Coordinates of C-alpha atoms in Angstrom, one line a residue:
Chain A
S286 CA 116.1 111.9 95.3
A287 CA 113.3 114.5 95.7
V288 CA 111.9 115.7 98.9
I289 CA 108.2 116.6 98.7
S290 CA 106.4 118.8 101.3
Q291 CA 102.7 118.9 101.6
K292 CA 100.7 121.5 103.5
P293 CA 98.6 121.2 105.5
S294 CA 99.5 117.8 107.0
R295 CA 95.9 117.5 108.4
D296 CA 92.7 119.5 108.6
I297 CA 89.2 119.2 109.8
C298 CA 86.7 121.0 107.5
Q299 CA 83.0 121.8 107.5
R300 CA 80.9 120.3 104.7
G301 CA 80.3 122.6 101.8
T302 CA 83.7 124.4 102.2
S303 CA 86.8 123.9 100.1
L304 CA 90.4 123.1 101.0
T305 CA 93.5 123.7 98.9
I306 CA 96.5 121.4 99.5
Q307 CA 99.9 122.5 98.5
C308 CA 102.8 120.3 97.2
Q309 CA 106.3 121.7 97.0
V310 CA 109.2 119.7 95.6
D311 CA 112.8 120.6 96.4
S312 CA 113.9 120.3 92.8
Q313 CA 112.5 120.5 89.3
V314 CA 110.5 117.4 88.3
T315 CA 108.9 116.4 85.1
M316 CA 105.7 114.7 86.4
M317 CA 103.5 115.4 89.4
F318 CA 100.5 113.4 90.5
W319 CA 97.7 113.5 93.1
Y320 CA 96.4 110.4 94.8
R321 CA 93.6 109.8 97.2
Q322 CA 93.6 107.1 99.9
Q323 CA 90.2 106.6 101.4
P324 CA 89.9 105.0 104.9
G325 CA 90.9 101.3 104.8
Q326 CA 91.6 101.5 101.0
S327 CA 94.5 101.7 98.7
L328 CA 95.8 104.7 96.8
T329 CA 93.8 105.8 93.8
L330 CA 95.1 108.3 91.2
I331 CA 93.1 111.4 90.9
A332 CA 95.0 113.2 88.2
T333 CA 98.3 114.1 86.5
A334 CA 99.2 117.7 87.2
N335 CA 100.5 119.2 83.9
Q336 CA 102.8 122.2 84.0
G337 CA 101.3 125.1 82.1
S338 CA 98.1 123.2 81.0
E339 CA 95.0 121.6 82.4
A340 CA 95.4 118.5 84.6
T341 CA 94.6 115.1 83.2
Y342 CA 91.9 113.5 85.3
E343 CA 91.3 109.8 85.8
S344 CA 87.9 108.2 85.4
G345 CA 85.6 109.2 88.3
F346 CA 87.3 112.5 89.0
V347 CA 86.4 115.9 87.5
I348 CA 88.0 119.3 87.4
D349 CA 85.0 121.0 89.1
K350 CA 85.4 118.9 92.2
F351 CA 89.2 118.6 92.2
P352 CA 90.8 121.7 90.5
I353 CA 94.5 121.3 90.2
S354 CA 97.2 123.9 89.4
R355 CA 100.8 123.5 88.4
P356 CA 102.4 126.8 87.7
N357 CA 105.9 125.6 87.5
L358 CA 108.2 122.5 87.7
T359 CA 108.3 122.4 91.5
F360 CA 104.8 123.2 92.8
S361 CA 101.3 122.0 92.5
T362 CA 98.0 122.5 94.4
L363 CA 94.9 120.3 94.7
T364 CA 91.6 121.8 95.8
V365 CA 88.9 119.7 97.2
S366 CA 85.7 121.6 96.5
N367 CA 82.3 121.7 98.1
M368 CA 83.4 119.0 100.6
S369 CA 81.2 116.2 102.0
P370 CA 82.1 113.6 104.6
E371 CA 82.8 111.2 101.7
D372 CA 85.8 113.3 100.8
S373 CA 87.5 112.4 104.1
S374 CA 90.7 110.8 103.0
I375 CA 94.4 111.1 102.8
Y376 CA 95.5 113.0 99.8
L377 CA 99.0 112.4 98.5
C378 CA 101.2 114.2 96.1
S379 CA 103.9 112.4 94.1
A380 CA 106.6 113.4 91.6
N381 CA 109.0 111.8 89.2
R382 CA 112.1 113.5 87.9
D383 CA 111.5 112.0 84.5
T384 CA 109.8 109.2 82.7
N385 CA 110.6 105.8 84.0
T386 CA 112.2 107.1 87.2
E387 CA 111.3 106.5 90.8
A388 CA 108.1 108.1 92.2
F389 CA 108.6 110.1 95.4
F390 CA 105.7 110.8 97.7
G391 CA 104.7 113.5 100.1
Q392 CA 103.8 112.7 103.6
G393 CA 100.1 113.1 102.8
T394 CA 97.3 115.4 103.9
R395 CA 94.7 113.8 106.2
L396 CA 91.4 115.5 105.6
T397 CA 88.3 115.0 107.8
V398 CA 85.0 116.6 106.7
V399 CA 82.4 117.0 109.4
Chain B
A186 CA 91.6 97.4 82.7
Q187 CA 94.6 97.6 84.9
R188 CA 94.3 96.0 88.2
V189 CA 96.7 94.9 91.0
T190 CA 95.6 92.2 93.5
Q191 CA 97.2 91.6 96.9
P192 CA 95.2 88.9 98.4
E193 CA 96.4 89.2 102.0
K194 CA 95.5 92.2 104.1
L195 CA 97.8 91.0 106.9
L196 CA 100.7 88.6 107.0
S197 CA 102.2 87.7 110.4
V198 CA 105.5 85.8 110.6
F199 CA 108.1 85.1 113.2
K200 CA 111.5 86.7 113.0
G201 CA 113.8 84.5 110.9
A202 CA 111.0 82.9 109.0
P203 CA 110.7 83.3 105.2
V204 CA 108.3 85.9 103.8
E205 CA 106.3 86.0 100.6
L206 CA 103.9 88.8 99.9
K207 CA 101.7 88.0 96.9
C208 CA 100.9 90.3 94.0
N209 CA 99.1 89.6 90.8
Y210 CA 98.3 92.1 88.1
S211 CA 96.1 92.5 85.0
Y212 CA 97.4 94.6 82.2
S213 CA 97.3 94.2 78.4
G214 CA 100.5 96.2 77.8
S215 CA 104.0 95.7 78.8
P216 CA 104.0 96.0 82.6
E217 CA 106.3 97.8 85.0
L218 CA 106.0 96.5 88.5
F219 CA 107.0 98.0 91.7
W220 CA 106.9 97.3 95.4
Y221 CA 106.4 100.3 97.7
V222 CA 106.7 100.2 101.5
Q223 CA 105.4 102.5 104.2
Y224 CA 107.0 102.1 107.7
S225 CA 105.2 103.4 110.7
R226 CA 104.9 107.2 110.6
Q227 CA 106.9 107.5 107.4
R228 CA 106.0 108.3 103.9
L229 CA 105.5 105.9 101.1
Q230 CA 108.8 104.9 99.5
L231 CA 110.0 102.7 96.7
L232 CA 111.4 99.3 97.8
L233 CA 112.2 97.8 94.4
R234 CA 111.2 97.7 90.8
H235 CA 111.3 94.7 88.5
I236 CA 113.5 96.3 85.8
S237 CA 116.3 96.8 88.3
R238 CA 116.4 93.1 89.2
E239 CA 118.1 94.0 92.5
S240 CA 117.8 93.0 96.1
I241 CA 116.9 95.7 98.6
K242 CA 117.1 95.0 102.3
G243 CA 117.2 91.3 101.5
F244 CA 113.9 91.5 99.5
T245 CA 113.6 90.2 95.9
A246 CA 110.8 90.1 93.4
D247 CA 110.6 88.3 90.1
L248 CA 108.2 89.3 87.4
N249 CA 106.4 86.2 86.1
K250 CA 104.5 87.2 83.0
G251 CA 103.0 83.7 82.5
E252 CA 101.4 83.9 85.9
T253 CA 101.1 87.7 85.9
S254 CA 102.7 87.8 89.3
F255 CA 105.3 89.9 91.1
H256 CA 105.6 88.3 94.5
L257 CA 107.9 89.9 97.1
K258 CA 110.2 87.5 99.0
K259 CA 112.7 87.5 101.8
P260 CA 114.3 84.4 103.1
F261 CA 114.7 85.6 106.8
A262 CA 112.3 88.2 108.1
Q263 CA 113.5 90.8 110.6
E264 CA 111.4 92.9 113.0
E265 CA 112.3 96.1 111.2
D266 CA 110.6 94.7 108.1
S267 CA 107.2 95.3 109.8
A268 CA 105.4 97.8 107.5
M269 CA 102.6 98.2 104.9
Y270 CA 103.7 96.9 101.5
Y271 CA 102.0 98.0 98.3
C272 CA 102.5 96.4 94.9
A273 CA 102.0 98.8 92.1
L274 CA 101.7 98.6 88.3
G275 CA 103.2 101.4 86.2
T276 CA 101.5 102.5 83.0
R277 CA 102.4 105.3 80.7
G278 CA 106.1 104.9 80.9
G279 CA 105.9 103.7 84.5
N280 CA 105.0 107.0 86.0
K281 CA 101.2 106.6 86.5
L282 CA 100.7 104.0 89.2
V283 CA 97.9 101.6 89.9
F284 CA 98.2 100.3 93.5
G285 CA 97.1 97.1 95.1
A286 CA 95.2 97.1 98.4
G287 CA 98.4 96.6 100.4
T288 CA 99.6 94.0 102.8
I289 CA 100.5 94.6 106.4
L290 CA 103.6 92.6 107.3
R291 CA 104.1 91.9 111.0
V292 CA 107.3 90.3 112.1
K293 CA 107.1 88.9 115.6
S294 CA 110.0 88.2 117.9

């Protein structure tokens, strides 16, 4: 298994500011992903965090709004930029050891933008 | 387009009753289907995946390609089964997941 830690676990931020969420895995993993769960809705994939190269974004998500870093095989960050109340969500990090293996999830970061 | 549909937001059953959580999917490729569960105050975790064809905590799910379904079943519900259940479709080797809306299962004593 893989244990994933996310920081912060929650935050309340002013609109127009940015927040960086950290995701740390206790062992090397091949794949890391970032999901968003808006209030009352399901999880939606934001992007695949690629080690050593630019993240791969899903339709509706752009790098300027959600810059992602993945400097090594155990760590990734997601920044939510220029926040508005519509960005209030739970943001989740997930990781797979390899292709076709189980996805492990962090506990999530609950973001409220006021 | 890939899509996962869970028609029930809430399913409430009595302890000992059978449970079926419905899941239908839409995907043009070869699907990989999963059930994830989130217990109160815990993180999302894998319950089972179709390629394993195993029973976990008494739950089973069979992939029906003709009906594009992957319903989750348990013959006798227990109170500790109360949780949020998500059906998910894996694409790109099963790692990139498309989630359904989720179904809250409440097992009453």
